[in-house]
mmCIF file of C-alpha atoms in Angstrom:
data_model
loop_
_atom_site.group_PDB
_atom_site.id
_atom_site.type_symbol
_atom_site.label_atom_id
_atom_site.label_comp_id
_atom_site.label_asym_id
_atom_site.label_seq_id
_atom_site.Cartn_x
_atom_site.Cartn_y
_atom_site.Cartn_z
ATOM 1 C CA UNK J 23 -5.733 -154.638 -15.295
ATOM 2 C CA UNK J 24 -8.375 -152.081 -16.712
ATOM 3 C CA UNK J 25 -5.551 -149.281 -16.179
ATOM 4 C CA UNK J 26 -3.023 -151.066 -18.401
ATOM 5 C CA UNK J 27 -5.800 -151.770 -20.919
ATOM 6 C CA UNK J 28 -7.203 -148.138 -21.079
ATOM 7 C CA UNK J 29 -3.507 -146.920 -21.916
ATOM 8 C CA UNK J 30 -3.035 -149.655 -24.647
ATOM 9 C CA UNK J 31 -6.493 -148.127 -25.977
ATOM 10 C CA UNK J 32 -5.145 -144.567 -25.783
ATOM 11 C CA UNK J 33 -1.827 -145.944 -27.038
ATOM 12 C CA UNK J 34 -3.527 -147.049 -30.465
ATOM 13 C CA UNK J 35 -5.317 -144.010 -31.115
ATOM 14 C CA UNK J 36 -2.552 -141.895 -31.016
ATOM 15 C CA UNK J 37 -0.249 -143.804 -32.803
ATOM 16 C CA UNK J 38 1.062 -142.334 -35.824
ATOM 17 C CA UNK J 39 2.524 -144.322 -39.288
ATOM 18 C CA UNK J 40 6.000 -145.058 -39.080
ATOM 19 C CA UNK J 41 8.132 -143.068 -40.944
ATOM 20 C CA UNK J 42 10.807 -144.792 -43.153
ATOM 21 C CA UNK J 43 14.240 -142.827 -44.033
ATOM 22 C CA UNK J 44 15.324 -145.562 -46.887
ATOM 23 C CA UNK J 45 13.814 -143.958 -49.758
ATOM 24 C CA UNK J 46 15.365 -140.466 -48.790
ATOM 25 C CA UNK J 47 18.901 -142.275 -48.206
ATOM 26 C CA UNK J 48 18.573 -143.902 -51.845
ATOM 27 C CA UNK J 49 17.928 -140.338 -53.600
ATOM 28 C CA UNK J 50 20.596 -138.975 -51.314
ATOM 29 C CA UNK J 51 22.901 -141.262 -53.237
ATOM 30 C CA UNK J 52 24.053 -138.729 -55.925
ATOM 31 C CA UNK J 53 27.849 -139.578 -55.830
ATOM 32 C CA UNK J 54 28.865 -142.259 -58.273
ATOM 33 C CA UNK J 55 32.354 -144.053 -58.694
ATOM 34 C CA UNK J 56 32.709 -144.065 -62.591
ATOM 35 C CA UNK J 57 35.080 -147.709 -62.254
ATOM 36 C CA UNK J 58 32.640 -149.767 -60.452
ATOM 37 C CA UNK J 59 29.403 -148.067 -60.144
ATOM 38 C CA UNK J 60 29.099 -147.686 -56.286
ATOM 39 C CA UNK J 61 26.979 -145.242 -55.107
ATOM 40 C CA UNK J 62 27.875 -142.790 -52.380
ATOM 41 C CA UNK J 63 25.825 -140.452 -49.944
ATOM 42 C CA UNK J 64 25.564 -137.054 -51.248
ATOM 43 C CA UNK J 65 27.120 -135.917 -47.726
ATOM 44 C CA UNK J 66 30.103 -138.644 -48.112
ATOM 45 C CA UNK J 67 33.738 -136.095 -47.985
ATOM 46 C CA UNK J 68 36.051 -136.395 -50.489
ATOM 47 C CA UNK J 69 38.633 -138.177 -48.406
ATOM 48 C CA UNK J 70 36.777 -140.813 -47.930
ATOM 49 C CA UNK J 71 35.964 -141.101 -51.664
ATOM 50 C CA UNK J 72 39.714 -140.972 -52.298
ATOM 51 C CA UNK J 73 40.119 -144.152 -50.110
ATOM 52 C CA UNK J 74 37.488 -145.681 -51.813
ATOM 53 C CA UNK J 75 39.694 -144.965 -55.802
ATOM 54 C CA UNK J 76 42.737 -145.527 -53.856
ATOM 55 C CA UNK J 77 41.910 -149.076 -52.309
ATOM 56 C CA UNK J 78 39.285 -150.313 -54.743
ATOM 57 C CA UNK J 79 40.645 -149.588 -57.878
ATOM 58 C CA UNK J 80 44.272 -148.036 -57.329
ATOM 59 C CA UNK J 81 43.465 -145.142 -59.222
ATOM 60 C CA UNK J 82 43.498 -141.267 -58.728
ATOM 61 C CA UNK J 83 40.330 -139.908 -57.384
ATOM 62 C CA UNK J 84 39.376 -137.901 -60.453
ATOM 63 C CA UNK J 85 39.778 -141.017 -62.381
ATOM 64 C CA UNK J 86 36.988 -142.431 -60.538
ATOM 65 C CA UNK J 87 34.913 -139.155 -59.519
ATOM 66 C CA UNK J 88 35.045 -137.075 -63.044
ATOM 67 C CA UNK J 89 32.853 -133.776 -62.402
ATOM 68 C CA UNK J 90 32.729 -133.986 -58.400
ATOM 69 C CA UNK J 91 31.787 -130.955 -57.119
ATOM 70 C CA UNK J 92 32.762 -130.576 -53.018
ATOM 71 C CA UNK J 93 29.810 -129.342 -51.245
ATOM 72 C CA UNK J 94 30.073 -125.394 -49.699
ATOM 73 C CA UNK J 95 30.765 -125.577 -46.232
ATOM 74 C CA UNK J 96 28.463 -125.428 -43.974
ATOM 75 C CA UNK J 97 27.428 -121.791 -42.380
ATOM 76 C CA UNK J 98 27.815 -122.058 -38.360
ATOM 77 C CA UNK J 99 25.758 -119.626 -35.914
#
C-alpha cells in the first residue's frame, strides 16, 4: 500500500552509486611471474607464489619472481 510506496520513495532518494572494487583489484596487481606473465595481488605471500613457479613452470621462485620484495609485516595493536 501507500506505506510500502512512501519507503520505496525514501528508498530512492537516499540511495547512493554503487561502488565498484575491480579497478582497485587490477592496480593492486603489482606482482608479475616473469615465465608466463600472470599477474598476482600485491598482498599474495610468497608461498603461494612459490607454488605457482613450482607447479606452473617447475622452476625456482626467483626464476620466476626476479626483484620480489616481501612486504614488512604488518604492525599489530
Amino acid at each position: 500500500g501507500a506505506k510500502a510506496q512512501q519507503k520505496r520513495e525514501r528508498g530512492k532518494n537516499d540511495a547512493k552509486p554503487a561502488k565498484s572494487q575491480l579497478k582497485q583489484n587490477e592496480m593492486a596487481k603489482t606482482i608479475i611471474c616473469s615465465v608466463c606473465c600472470s599477474t598476482f595481488l600485491c598482498t599474495v605471500k610468497k608461498n603461494e607464489l612459490e607454488v605457482h613457479a613450482q607447479n606452473k613452470h617447475n622452476k625456482a621462485f626467483d626464476d620466476c619472481f626476479q626483484g620480489y620484495v616481501e612486504p614488512p609485516p604488518k604492525k599489530t595493536k
